[in-house]
């Protein structure tokens, strides 16, 4: 096990820069998730840690060793690929023991290593099968087994669950988290799925267009997104954004689209009249007489909760209620954002304005 | 049982309508050859569909080298085999390394090499026979079986590189990356991952090169001249030098010569189907 430090790492393919200076510190034993929309550079960053891509500038160290110029096999890391990448001509056992075989380990050591990993993952009965005879979930487990056998300093996961169906994905998510709690190996996990990131990570790194937007614990990112991008990316359904102006003189508030009055607990200093974006999560609305007038557009019950699409000041928003309201499209209701849970963002830069 | 629809019957009939003439067209010369080989010398040209007195005597004559033209039958057959196998092996070696380097290691100038390989097919092999003869002459290789082997490798390699390159492009790059992460050196990657997965393509290409050399006449005729060093097709060509060619022996030898390729084809047919990479990656 080891810590990983990424210092001002940049990557260009020819003249195209895809990663513009990224700093991330990963503690020993931590489960870190790199998350972001496709093309944000998260996979490239992971592949640079793995040694599959060169580092254009900056420094990556594993443990206390700078690994910039070390080939992958000297970095003591293991990687699980999105599409499993199992060797089709080898049995499950041979797949898992391949790295030890390459290292020239004696047969008993390979067998015991494979057996140990197979026990952890419940792959014992499948060791003599070929990958083509396994289901998707089993294949993914073999790919993980291949990583475990090596007992590496760091596990790297590159979107390991995106090829599984929804139900299996949730199960494997728990399995990976459990595995990490057992093995306590430093893990870097890449995904585009914010739910995966939220549920699994000790620490999330949100990336966008080759830069880090915010680093923090899942709840940090949910409660205090540093900017509008993170606010919109984390949480499902996404946060609502309403453009307008801060009112700081007299009664504090926010003037939304078409003059809609929205509550605000405190205004940032010197912000009266400042154009800003008012952010409120769908789950932070209540029905209240002093709420903003809204017209229901669509009601989507999911059983545990109800998603309500409505218009406030002409802008469409979504609200989520756990209690069962009998709304119909066209109904007029008064929706009140919880003023203590409001996020304010600068209209131009998208930076967070309130604490 | 459900009766086949009229449409299915029609399709079947059309296929048969094309298939039967093609089958007859292909089989007729072979049957002719077979007929000659089991006919006594005097009735070979009788024009009958089955000889009155079928005999295996011709095979005995050929296999026991009992005719002037056949005095080196076994040696020439051995020469053919040696050159064909050598051509297959050398072509495979060169083409596999080239395809691996271009497709997997992504060496610089890979595209250039591929284009040059394609370019060689703009010129028919027959046009290159004389330059090849001169080249072999200046290296002092004329009359050596190396000359024919090298010439055949030269002709077979470009196509083989193309086939293997295309086929190795189909292998998922993640397999290479997984092996690299597992600590494989390029050579280990080549032998332990690449070669096993390429096996079907390698068999196909090896067979192609082997049969190309086995069936070659022009280059063998040009580059080799001693009766003891030529391949069997050249030996067969010599049959036609006399006025009264022993046709029944020529056909018998031809039939024997055609058997190994048929055997090779049937042995390796099952390797030529793909599907070996099933289960490697989710596609």
Tab-separated table of N, CA, C and O in Angstrom, chain A residues 86-91 95 130-132, chain B residues 175 197 276-280:
chain	number	residue	atom	x	y	z
A	86	UNK	N	-9.681	-9.895	-20.470
A	86	UNK	CA	-9.168	-11.199	-20.037
A	86	UNK	C	-8.502	-11.877	-21.225
A	86	UNK	O	-8.909	-11.681	-22.364
A	87	UNK	N	-7.471	-12.693	-20.927
A	87	UNK	CA	-6.816	-13.433	-22.005
A	87	UNK	C	-7.726	-14.589	-22.392
A	87	UNK	O	-7.937	-15.508	-21.604
A	88	UNK	N	-8.284	-14.555	-23.614
A	88	UNK	CA	-9.320	-15.531	-23.953
A	88	UNK	C	-8.800	-16.959	-24.062
A	88	UNK	O	-9.572	-17.896	-23.937
A	89	UNK	N	-7.497	-17.111	-24.289
A	89	UNK	CA	-6.973	-18.464	-24.489
A	89	UNK	C	-6.491	-19.088	-23.184
A	89	UNK	O	-5.912	-20.160	-23.201
A	90	UNK	N	-6.689	-18.391	-22.075
A	90	UNK	CA	-6.239	-18.935	-20.797
A	90	UNK	C	-7.447	-19.163	-19.891
A	90	UNK	O	-8.435	-18.439	-19.968
A	91	UNK	N	-7.318	-20.151	-19.006
A	91	UNK	CA	-8.391	-20.394	-18.048
A	91	UNK	C	-8.431	-19.246	-17.038
A	91	UNK	O	-7.526	-18.412	-16.991
A	95	UNK	N	-5.400	-16.832	-16.109
A	95	UNK	CA	-5.556	-15.387	-16.229
A	95	UNK	C	-5.087	-14.688	-14.960
A	95	UNK	O	-4.355	-13.707	-15.011
A	130	UNK	N	-12.951	-21.115	-19.139
A	130	UNK	CA	-12.406	-20.055	-19.977
A	130	UNK	C	-13.317	-18.823	-19.896
A	130	UNK	O	-14.511	-18.960	-19.623
A	131	UNK	N	-12.754	-17.647	-20.145
A	131	UNK	CA	-13.555	-16.425	-20.014
A	131	UNK	C	-14.860	-16.487	-20.795
A	131	UNK	O	-15.882	-15.994	-20.331
A	132	UNK	N	-14.838	-17.128	-21.978
A	132	UNK	CA	-16.063	-17.136	-22.793
A	132	UNK	C	-17.185	-17.924	-22.127
A	132	UNK	O	-18.334	-17.792	-22.502
B	175	UNK	N	-6.016	-5.955	-24.317
B	175	UNK	CA	-5.305	-7.182	-23.971
B	175	UNK	C	-3.816	-6.901	-23.833
B	175	UNK	O	-3.158	-7.368	-22.910
B	197	UNK	N	-3.395	-15.952	-29.822
B	197	UNK	CA	-4.642	-15.374	-30.301
B	197	UNK	C	-4.651	-15.240	-31.809
B	197	UNK	O	-5.705	-15.173	-32.438
B	276	UNK	N	-11.787	-17.276	-31.741
B	276	UNK	CA	-10.903	-17.649	-30.643
B	276	UNK	C	-10.870	-16.575	-29.564
B	276	UNK	O	-10.582	-16.855	-28.414
B	277	UNK	N	-11.174	-15.330	-29.933
B	277	UNK	CA	-11.069	-14.259	-28.943
B	277	UNK	C	-12.375	-14.078	-28.184
B	277	UNK	O	-12.497	-13.156	-27.399
B	278	UNK	N	-13.338	-14.957	-28.401
B	278	UNK	CA	-14.611	-14.804	-27.697
B	278	UNK	C	-14.373	-14.751	-26.195
B	278	UNK	O	-13.659	-15.575	-25.650
B	279	UNK	N	-14.961	-13.766	-25.546
B	279	UNK	CA	-14.841	-13.677	-24.096
B	279	UNK	C	-13.712	-12.793	-23.621
B	279	UNK	O	-13.563	-12.582	-22.426
B	280	UNK	N	-12.909	-12.271	-24.543
B	280	UNK	CA	-11.775	-11.447	-24.126
B	280	UNK	C	-12.254	-10.118	-23.575
B	280	UNK	O	-11.919	-9.733	-22.465
